[in-house]
PDB file of C-alpha atoms in Angstrom:
ATOM      1  CA  UNK A   1       2.852  -1.874  11.532  1.00 46.00           C
ATOM      2  CA  UNK A   2       0.639   0.784  12.633  1.00 46.00           C
ATOM      3  CA  UNK A   3      -2.660   0.349  14.443  1.00 49.00           C
ATOM      4  CA  UNK A   4      -5.395   0.538  11.470  1.00 47.00           C
ATOM      5  CA  UNK A   5      -7.903   1.652  13.900  1.00 44.00           C
ATOM      6  CA  UNK A   6      -6.028   4.469  15.531  1.00 49.00           C
ATOM      7  CA  UNK A   7      -7.913   7.164  13.326  1.00 48.00           C
ATOM      8  CA  UNK A   8      -6.625   9.963  15.335  1.00 50.00           C
ATOM      9  CA  UNK A   9      -2.854   8.808  14.897  1.00 54.00           C
ATOM     10  CA  UNK A  10      -2.986   8.435  11.271  1.00 53.00           C
ATOM     11  CA  UNK A  11      -4.942  11.607  10.370  1.00 54.00           C
ATOM     12  CA  UNK A  12      -1.909  13.461   8.920  1.00 54.00           C
ATOM     13  CA  UNK A  13      -1.214  10.795   6.397  1.00 51.00           C
ATOM     14  CA  UNK A  14      -4.624   9.805   5.600  1.00 56.00           C
ATOM     15  CA  UNK A  15      -5.677  13.193   4.437  1.00 57.00           C
ATOM     16  CA  UNK A  16      -3.359  12.928   1.410  1.00 60.00           C
ATOM     17  CA  UNK A  17      -6.118  11.045  -0.276  1.00 74.00           C
ATOM     18  CA  UNK A  18      -4.112   9.579  -3.304  1.00 85.00           C
ATOM     19  CA  UNK A  19      -0.808   9.400  -5.083  1.00 90.00           C
ATOM     20  CA  UNK A  20      -0.175   8.336  -8.606  1.00 93.00           C
ATOM     21  CA  UNK A  21       2.877   6.327  -9.393  1.00 94.00           C
ATOM     22  CA  UNK A  22       4.187   5.002 -12.674  1.00 96.00           C
ATOM     23  CA  UNK A  23       4.906   1.243 -13.321  1.00 95.00           C
ATOM     24  CA  UNK A  24       8.264   0.289 -14.906  1.00 96.00           C
ATOM     25  CA  UNK A  25       9.542  -3.078 -15.915  1.00 96.00           C
ATOM     26  CA  UNK A  26      11.517  -5.007 -13.431  1.00 94.00           C
ATOM     27  CA  UNK A  27      14.127  -6.187 -16.156  1.00 90.00           C
ATOM     28  CA  UNK A  28      15.792  -9.444 -16.471  1.00 89.00           C
ATOM     29  CA  UNK A  29      13.229 -11.031 -19.174  1.00 91.00           C
ATOM     30  CA  UNK A  30      10.501 -10.753 -16.582  1.00 93.00           C
ATOM     31  CA  UNK A  31       6.946  -9.511 -17.633  1.00 94.00           C
ATOM     32  CA  UNK A  32       6.310  -8.186 -14.296  1.00 95.00           C
ATOM     33  CA  UNK A  33       6.225  -4.417 -13.386  1.00 95.00           C
ATOM     34  CA  UNK A  34       7.126  -2.568 -10.329  1.00 94.00           C
ATOM     35  CA  UNK A  35       6.309   0.876  -8.761  1.00 94.00           C
ATOM     36  CA  UNK A  36       7.319   3.133  -5.663  1.00 95.00           C
ATOM     37  CA  UNK A  37       5.246   2.960  -2.622  1.00 94.00           C
ATOM     38  CA  UNK A  38       4.740   6.598  -1.736  1.00 94.00           C
ATOM     39  CA  UNK A  39       6.520   7.745   1.417  1.00 93.00           C
ATOM     40  CA  UNK A  40       3.097   8.767   3.189  1.00 91.00           C
ATOM     41  CA  UNK A  41       2.189   5.193   2.941  1.00 92.00           C
ATOM     42  CA  UNK A  42       5.522   4.108   4.044  1.00 94.00           C
ATOM     43  CA  UNK A  43       5.220   6.158   7.160  1.00 93.00           C
ATOM     44  CA  UNK A  44       1.560   5.327   7.710  1.00 91.00           C
ATOM     45  CA  UNK A  45       2.310   1.624   7.894  1.00 92.00           C
ATOM     46  CA  UNK A  46       5.687   1.879   9.357  1.00 94.00           C
ATOM     47  CA  UNK A  47       7.079  -0.108   6.291  1.00 95.00           C
ATOM     48  CA  UNK A  48      10.816  -0.810   5.946  1.00 96.00           C
ATOM     49  CA  UNK A  49      12.786  -2.439   3.228  1.00 96.00           C
ATOM     50  CA  UNK A  50      12.092  -6.230   3.441  1.00 94.00           C
ATOM     51  CA  UNK A  51       8.408  -5.955   4.588  1.00 96.00           C
ATOM     52  CA  UNK A  52       5.997  -7.872   2.263  1.00 96.00           C
ATOM     53  CA  UNK A  53       2.732  -6.524   0.727  1.00 96.00           C
ATOM     54  CA  UNK A  54      -0.309  -8.622   0.081  1.00 96.00           C
ATOM     55  CA  UNK A  55      -2.093  -7.858  -3.308  1.00 96.00           C
ATOM     56  CA  UNK A  56      -5.743  -8.882  -3.887  1.00 97.00           C
ATOM     57  CA  UNK A  57      -8.609  -8.032  -6.434  1.00 97.00           C
ATOM     58  CA  UNK A  58     -12.208  -7.232  -5.865  1.00 97.00           C
ATOM     59  CA  UNK A  59     -15.068  -6.663  -8.302  1.00 97.00           C
ATOM     60  CA  UNK A  60     -18.096  -4.569  -7.509  1.00 96.00           C
ATOM     61  CA  UNK A  61     -20.513  -3.100 -10.124  1.00 96.00           C
ATOM     62  CA  UNK A  62     -18.253  -4.070 -13.012  1.00 95.00           C
ATOM     63  CA  UNK A  63     -15.401  -2.292 -11.478  1.00 97.00           C
ATOM     64  CA  UNK A  64     -12.119  -4.088 -10.539  1.00 97.00           C
ATOM     65  CA  UNK A  65     -10.184  -2.747  -7.619  1.00 96.00           C
ATOM     66  CA  UNK A  66      -6.663  -3.615  -6.395  1.00 95.00           C
ATOM     67  CA  UNK A  67      -6.130  -3.890  -2.694  1.00 94.00           C
ATOM     68  CA  UNK A  68      -2.605  -3.562  -1.342  1.00 93.00           C
ATOM     69  CA  UNK A  69      -2.000  -4.220   2.421  1.00 94.00           C
ATOM     70  CA  UNK A  70       0.938  -4.858   4.631  1.00 95.00           C
ATOM     71  CA  UNK A  71       1.443  -8.697   5.093  1.00 95.00           C
ATOM     72  CA  UNK A  72       1.415 -10.085   8.611  1.00 91.00           C
ATOM     73  CA  UNK A  73       4.833 -10.413   9.999  1.00 82.00           C
ATOM     74  CA  UNK A  74       6.099 -13.914  10.102  1.00 79.00           C
ATOM     75  CA  UNK A  75       7.045 -15.375  13.268  1.00 69.00           C
TER      76      UNK A  75
END
């Protein structure tokens, strides 16, 4: 995964700011939804098929935010 503290190296990707993606059903009777990880985020974190993401929620001033980060690689 990329070095999150290498601000100079990630400048090209970080300047994009934000991307909107759509949620779609996963199918198979599940209530889960899925979305596409934008290519600039894939490049920024060096993600490949099979990598895992960690999802967490935080709340501040009555506003909930979803945080998504690459999961640590398993040994």
